[in-house]
Short mmCIF file of C-alpha atoms in Angstrom, two decimals:
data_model
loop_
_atom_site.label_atom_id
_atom_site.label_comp_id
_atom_site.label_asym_id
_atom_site.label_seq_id
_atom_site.Cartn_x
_atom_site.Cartn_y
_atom_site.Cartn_z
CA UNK A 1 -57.32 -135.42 166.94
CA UNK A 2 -55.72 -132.28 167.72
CA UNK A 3 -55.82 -130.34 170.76
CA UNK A 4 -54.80 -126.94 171.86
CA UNK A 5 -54.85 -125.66 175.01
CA UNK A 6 -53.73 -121.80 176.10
CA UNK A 7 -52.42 -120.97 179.97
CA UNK A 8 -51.30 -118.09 181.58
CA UNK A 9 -52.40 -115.92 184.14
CA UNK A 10 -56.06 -114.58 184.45
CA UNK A 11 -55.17 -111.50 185.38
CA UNK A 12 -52.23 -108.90 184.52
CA UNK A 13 -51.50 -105.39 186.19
CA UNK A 14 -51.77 -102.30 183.66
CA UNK A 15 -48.15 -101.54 182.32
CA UNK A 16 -47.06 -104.98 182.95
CA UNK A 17 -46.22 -107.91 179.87
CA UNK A 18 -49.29 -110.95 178.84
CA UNK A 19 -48.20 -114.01 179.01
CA UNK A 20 -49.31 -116.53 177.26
CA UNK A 21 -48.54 -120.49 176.26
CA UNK A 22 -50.61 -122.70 173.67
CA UNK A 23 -49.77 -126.36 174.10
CA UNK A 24 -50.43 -128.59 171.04
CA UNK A 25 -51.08 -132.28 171.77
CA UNK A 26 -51.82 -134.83 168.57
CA UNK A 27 -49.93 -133.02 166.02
CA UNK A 28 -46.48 -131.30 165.67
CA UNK A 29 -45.59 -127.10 165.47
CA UNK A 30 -42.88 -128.26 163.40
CA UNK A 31 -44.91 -129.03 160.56
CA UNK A 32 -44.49 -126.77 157.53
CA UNK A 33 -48.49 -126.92 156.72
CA UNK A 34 -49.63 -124.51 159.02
CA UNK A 35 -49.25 -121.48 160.78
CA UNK A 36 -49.77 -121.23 164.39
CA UNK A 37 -51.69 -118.15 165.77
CA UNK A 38 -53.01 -116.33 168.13
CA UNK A 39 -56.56 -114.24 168.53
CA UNK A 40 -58.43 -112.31 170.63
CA UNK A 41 -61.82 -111.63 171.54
CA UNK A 42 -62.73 -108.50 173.97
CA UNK A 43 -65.82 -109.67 176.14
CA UNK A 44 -68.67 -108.77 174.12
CA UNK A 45 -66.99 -107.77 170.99
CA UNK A 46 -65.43 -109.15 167.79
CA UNK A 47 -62.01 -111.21 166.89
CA UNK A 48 -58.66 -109.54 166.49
CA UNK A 49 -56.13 -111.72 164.21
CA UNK A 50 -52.74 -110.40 166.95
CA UNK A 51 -50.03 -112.71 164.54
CA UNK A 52 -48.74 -115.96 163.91
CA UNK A 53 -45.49 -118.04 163.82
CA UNK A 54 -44.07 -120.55 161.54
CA UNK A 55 -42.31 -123.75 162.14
CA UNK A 56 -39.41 -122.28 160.92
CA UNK A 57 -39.73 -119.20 163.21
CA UNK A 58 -40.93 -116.49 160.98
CA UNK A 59 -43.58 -114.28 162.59
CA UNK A 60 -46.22 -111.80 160.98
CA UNK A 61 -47.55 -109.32 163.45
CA UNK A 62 -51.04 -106.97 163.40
CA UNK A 63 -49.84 -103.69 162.81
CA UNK A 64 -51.80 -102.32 165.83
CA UNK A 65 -49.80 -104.55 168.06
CA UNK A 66 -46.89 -105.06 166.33
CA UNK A 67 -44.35 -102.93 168.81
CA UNK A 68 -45.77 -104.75 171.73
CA UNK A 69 -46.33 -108.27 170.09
CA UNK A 70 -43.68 -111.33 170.58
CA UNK A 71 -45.02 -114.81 169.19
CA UNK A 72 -42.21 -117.73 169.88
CA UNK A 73 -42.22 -121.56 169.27
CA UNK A 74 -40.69 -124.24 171.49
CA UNK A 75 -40.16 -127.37 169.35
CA UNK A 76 -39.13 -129.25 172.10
CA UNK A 77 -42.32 -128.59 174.26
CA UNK A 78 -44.43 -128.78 171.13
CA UNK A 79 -45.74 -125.05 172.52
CA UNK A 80 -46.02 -121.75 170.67
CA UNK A 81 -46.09 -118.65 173.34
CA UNK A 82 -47.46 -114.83 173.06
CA UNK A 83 -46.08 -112.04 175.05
CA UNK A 84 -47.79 -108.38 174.96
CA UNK A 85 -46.12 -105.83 176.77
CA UNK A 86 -47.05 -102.54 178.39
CA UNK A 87 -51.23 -103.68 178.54
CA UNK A 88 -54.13 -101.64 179.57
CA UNK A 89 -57.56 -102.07 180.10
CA UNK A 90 -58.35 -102.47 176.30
CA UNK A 91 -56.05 -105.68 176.32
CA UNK A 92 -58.34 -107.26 178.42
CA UNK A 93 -60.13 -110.27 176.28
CA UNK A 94 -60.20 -114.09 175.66
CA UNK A 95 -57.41 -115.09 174.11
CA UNK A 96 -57.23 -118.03 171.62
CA UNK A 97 -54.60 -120.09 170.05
CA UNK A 98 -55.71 -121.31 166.43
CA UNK A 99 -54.08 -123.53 163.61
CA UNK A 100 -54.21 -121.71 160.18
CA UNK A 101 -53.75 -123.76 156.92
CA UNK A 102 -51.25 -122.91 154.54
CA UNK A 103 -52.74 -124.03 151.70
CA UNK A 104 -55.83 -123.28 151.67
CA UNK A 105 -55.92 -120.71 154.64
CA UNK A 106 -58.51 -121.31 157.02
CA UNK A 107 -57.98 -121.73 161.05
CA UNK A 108 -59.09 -125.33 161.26
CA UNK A 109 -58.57 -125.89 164.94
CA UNK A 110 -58.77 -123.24 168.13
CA UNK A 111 -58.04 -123.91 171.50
CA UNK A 112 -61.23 -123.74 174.06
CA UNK A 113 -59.76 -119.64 174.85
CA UNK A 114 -58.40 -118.35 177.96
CA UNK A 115 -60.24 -114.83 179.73
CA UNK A 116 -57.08 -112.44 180.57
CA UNK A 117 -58.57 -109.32 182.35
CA UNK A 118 -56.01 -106.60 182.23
CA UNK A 119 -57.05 -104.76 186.03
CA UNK A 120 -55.12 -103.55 189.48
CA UNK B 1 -56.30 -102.86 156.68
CA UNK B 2 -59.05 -104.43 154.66
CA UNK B 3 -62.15 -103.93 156.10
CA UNK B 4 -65.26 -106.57 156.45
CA UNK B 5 -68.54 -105.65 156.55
CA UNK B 6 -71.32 -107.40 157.77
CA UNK B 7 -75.08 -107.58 157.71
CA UNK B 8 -77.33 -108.09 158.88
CA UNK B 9 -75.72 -107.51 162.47
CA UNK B 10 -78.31 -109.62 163.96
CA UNK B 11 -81.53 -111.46 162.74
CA UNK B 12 -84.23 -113.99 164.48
CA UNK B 13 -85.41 -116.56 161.67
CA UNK B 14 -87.74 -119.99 162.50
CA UNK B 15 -86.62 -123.20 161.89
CA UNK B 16 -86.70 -124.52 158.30
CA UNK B 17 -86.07 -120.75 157.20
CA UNK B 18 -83.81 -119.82 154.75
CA UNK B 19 -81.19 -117.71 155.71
CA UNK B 20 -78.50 -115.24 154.24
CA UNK B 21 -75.80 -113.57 156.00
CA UNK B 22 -73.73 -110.90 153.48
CA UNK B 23 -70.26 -109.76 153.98
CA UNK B 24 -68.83 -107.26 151.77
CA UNK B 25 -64.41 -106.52 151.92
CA UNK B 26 -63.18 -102.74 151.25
CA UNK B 27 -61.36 -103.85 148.16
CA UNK B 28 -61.02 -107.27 146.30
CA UNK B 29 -59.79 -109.92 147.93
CA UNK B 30 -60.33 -112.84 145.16
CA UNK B 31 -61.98 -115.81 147.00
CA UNK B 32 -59.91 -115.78 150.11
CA UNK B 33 -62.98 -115.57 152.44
CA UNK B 34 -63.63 -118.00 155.57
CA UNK B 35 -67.42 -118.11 157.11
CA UNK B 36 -67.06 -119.35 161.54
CA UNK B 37 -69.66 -119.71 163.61
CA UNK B 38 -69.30 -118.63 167.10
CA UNK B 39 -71.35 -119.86 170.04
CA UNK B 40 -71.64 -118.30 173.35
CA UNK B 41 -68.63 -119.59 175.10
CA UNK B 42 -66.89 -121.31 173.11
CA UNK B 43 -64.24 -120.89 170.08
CA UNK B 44 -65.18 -120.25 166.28
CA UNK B 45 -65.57 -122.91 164.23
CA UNK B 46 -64.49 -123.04 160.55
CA UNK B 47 -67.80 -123.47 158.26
CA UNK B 48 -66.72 -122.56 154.61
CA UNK B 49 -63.06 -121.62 153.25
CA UNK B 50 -61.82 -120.06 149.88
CA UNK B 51 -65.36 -118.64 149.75
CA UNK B 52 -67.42 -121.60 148.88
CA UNK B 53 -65.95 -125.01 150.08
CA UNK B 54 -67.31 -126.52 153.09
CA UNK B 55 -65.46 -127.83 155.42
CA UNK B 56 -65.76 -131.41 156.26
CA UNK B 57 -68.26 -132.22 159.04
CA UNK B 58 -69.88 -129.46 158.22
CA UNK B 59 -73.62 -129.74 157.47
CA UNK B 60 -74.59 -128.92 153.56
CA UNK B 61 -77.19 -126.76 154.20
CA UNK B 62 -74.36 -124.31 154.54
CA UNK B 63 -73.20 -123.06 151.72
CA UNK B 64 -70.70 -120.18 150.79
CA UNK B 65 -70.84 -117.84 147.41
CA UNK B 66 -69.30 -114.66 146.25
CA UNK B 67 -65.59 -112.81 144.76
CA UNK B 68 -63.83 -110.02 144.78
CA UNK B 69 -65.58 -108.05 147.42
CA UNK B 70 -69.17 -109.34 147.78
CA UNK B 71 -69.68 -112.75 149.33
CA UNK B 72 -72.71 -114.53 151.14
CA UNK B 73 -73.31 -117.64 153.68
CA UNK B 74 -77.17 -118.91 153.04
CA UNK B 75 -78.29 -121.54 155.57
CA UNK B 76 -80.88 -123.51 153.22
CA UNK B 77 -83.06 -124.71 156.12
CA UNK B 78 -82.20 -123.04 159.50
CA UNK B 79 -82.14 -125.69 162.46
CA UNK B 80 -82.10 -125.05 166.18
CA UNK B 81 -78.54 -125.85 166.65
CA UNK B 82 -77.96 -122.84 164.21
CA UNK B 83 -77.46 -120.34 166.81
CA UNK B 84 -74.66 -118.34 167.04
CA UNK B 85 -72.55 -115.38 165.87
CA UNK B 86 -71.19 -115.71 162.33
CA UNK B 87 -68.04 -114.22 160.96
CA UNK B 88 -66.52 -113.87 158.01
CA UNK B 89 -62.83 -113.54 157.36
CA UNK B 90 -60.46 -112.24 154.65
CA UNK B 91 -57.17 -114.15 154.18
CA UNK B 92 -55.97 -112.05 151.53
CA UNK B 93 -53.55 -109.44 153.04
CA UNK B 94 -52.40 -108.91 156.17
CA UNK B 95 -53.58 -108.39 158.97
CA UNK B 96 -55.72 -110.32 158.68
CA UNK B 97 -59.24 -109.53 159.23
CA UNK B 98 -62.91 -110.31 160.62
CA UNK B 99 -66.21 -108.45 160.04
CA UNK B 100 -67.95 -107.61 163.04
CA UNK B 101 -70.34 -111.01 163.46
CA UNK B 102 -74.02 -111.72 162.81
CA UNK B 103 -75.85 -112.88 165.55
CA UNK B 104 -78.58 -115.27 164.52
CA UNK B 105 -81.30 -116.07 167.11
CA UNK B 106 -83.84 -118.61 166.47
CA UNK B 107 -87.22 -117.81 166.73
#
């Protein structure tokens, strides 16, 4: 069965970079099947696709984000890591770390989320 | 950015109800639709992909219809585990996209 699990810090200063790690246990983020992504959800609100990374290290990026978005994959670690820089307020949400297919494209598993409140 | 719409944005229905959740995308996006249900405090979870296939595990009184920019998720007979927030999703184009949720409360 496949598990994902995000960590990070709970809370980040305003003007300072999100950090983020999703760690995959019972399957591999070297597989070329899926994509591996990441999502947020403001408390209250709606979800926000932020991007995704393939095994082979190509990323796709929201536009809204895109100058402050880095996605990276560790093979080794079997982890796949988000970085936002230069957050405010409005960054603060639950973060989750989802498996899209490739073929077809669905997110089939998410990780249980992670609350990062963006505050001083 | 392609744009999902929702509605209704919230509805209370009984038990063994029949229930219909529409989501309309600002321009066609084929069948590449996903329906997740949401439930307070916890992640989404994948109910129907490519507009009308259920996923497996998934109870068949969920079902998923539509194409091109119209779609619907109809719960044939509503049970209390059916509570939630429901979203729909367009995988056609990027970014990719989410309508804003239908909260369904059970009466």
């Amino acid at each position: 069965q496949l598990q994902l699990q995000e960590s990070g810090p709970g809370l980040v200063q305003p003007s300072e970079t999100l950090s983020l790690t999703c760690t995959v246990s019972g399957g591999s983020v070297s597989s070329a099947s899926y994509y591996w992504t990441w999502i947020r959800q403001p408390p209250g609100k709606g979800l926000e696709w932020i991007g995704h990374i393939y095994y082979s290290g190509s990323t796709k990026y929201n536009p809204s984000l895109k100058s402050r978005v880095t996605i990276s994959v560790d093979t080794s670690k079997n982890q796949f890591s988000l970085k936002l820089s230069s957050v405010t307020a409005a960054d603060t949400a639950v973060y989750y770390c989802a498996r899209r297919v490739t073929r077809p494209e669905f997110f089939d598993y998410w990780g249980q989320g992670i609350l990062v409140a963006v505050s001083s | 950015a392609i744009q999902m719409t929702q509605s209704p944005s919230s509805l209370s229905a009984s038990v063994g109800d029949r229930v219909t959740i529409t989501c309309r995308a600002s321009q066609g996006i084929r069948n590449d639709l996903g329906w997740y249900q949401q439930k307070p405090g916890k992640a989404p979870k994948v109910l129907i992909y490519v507009a009308s296939s259920l996923q497996s595990g998934v109870p068949s009184r969920f079902s998923g219809s539509g194409s091109g920019t119209d779609f619907t998720l109809t719960i044939s007979s509503l049970q209390p585990e059916d509570f939630g927030t429901y979203y729909c999703q367009q995988d056609y184009d990027y970014p990719l996209t989410f309508g804003g949720g239908t909260k369904v409360e059970i009466k």
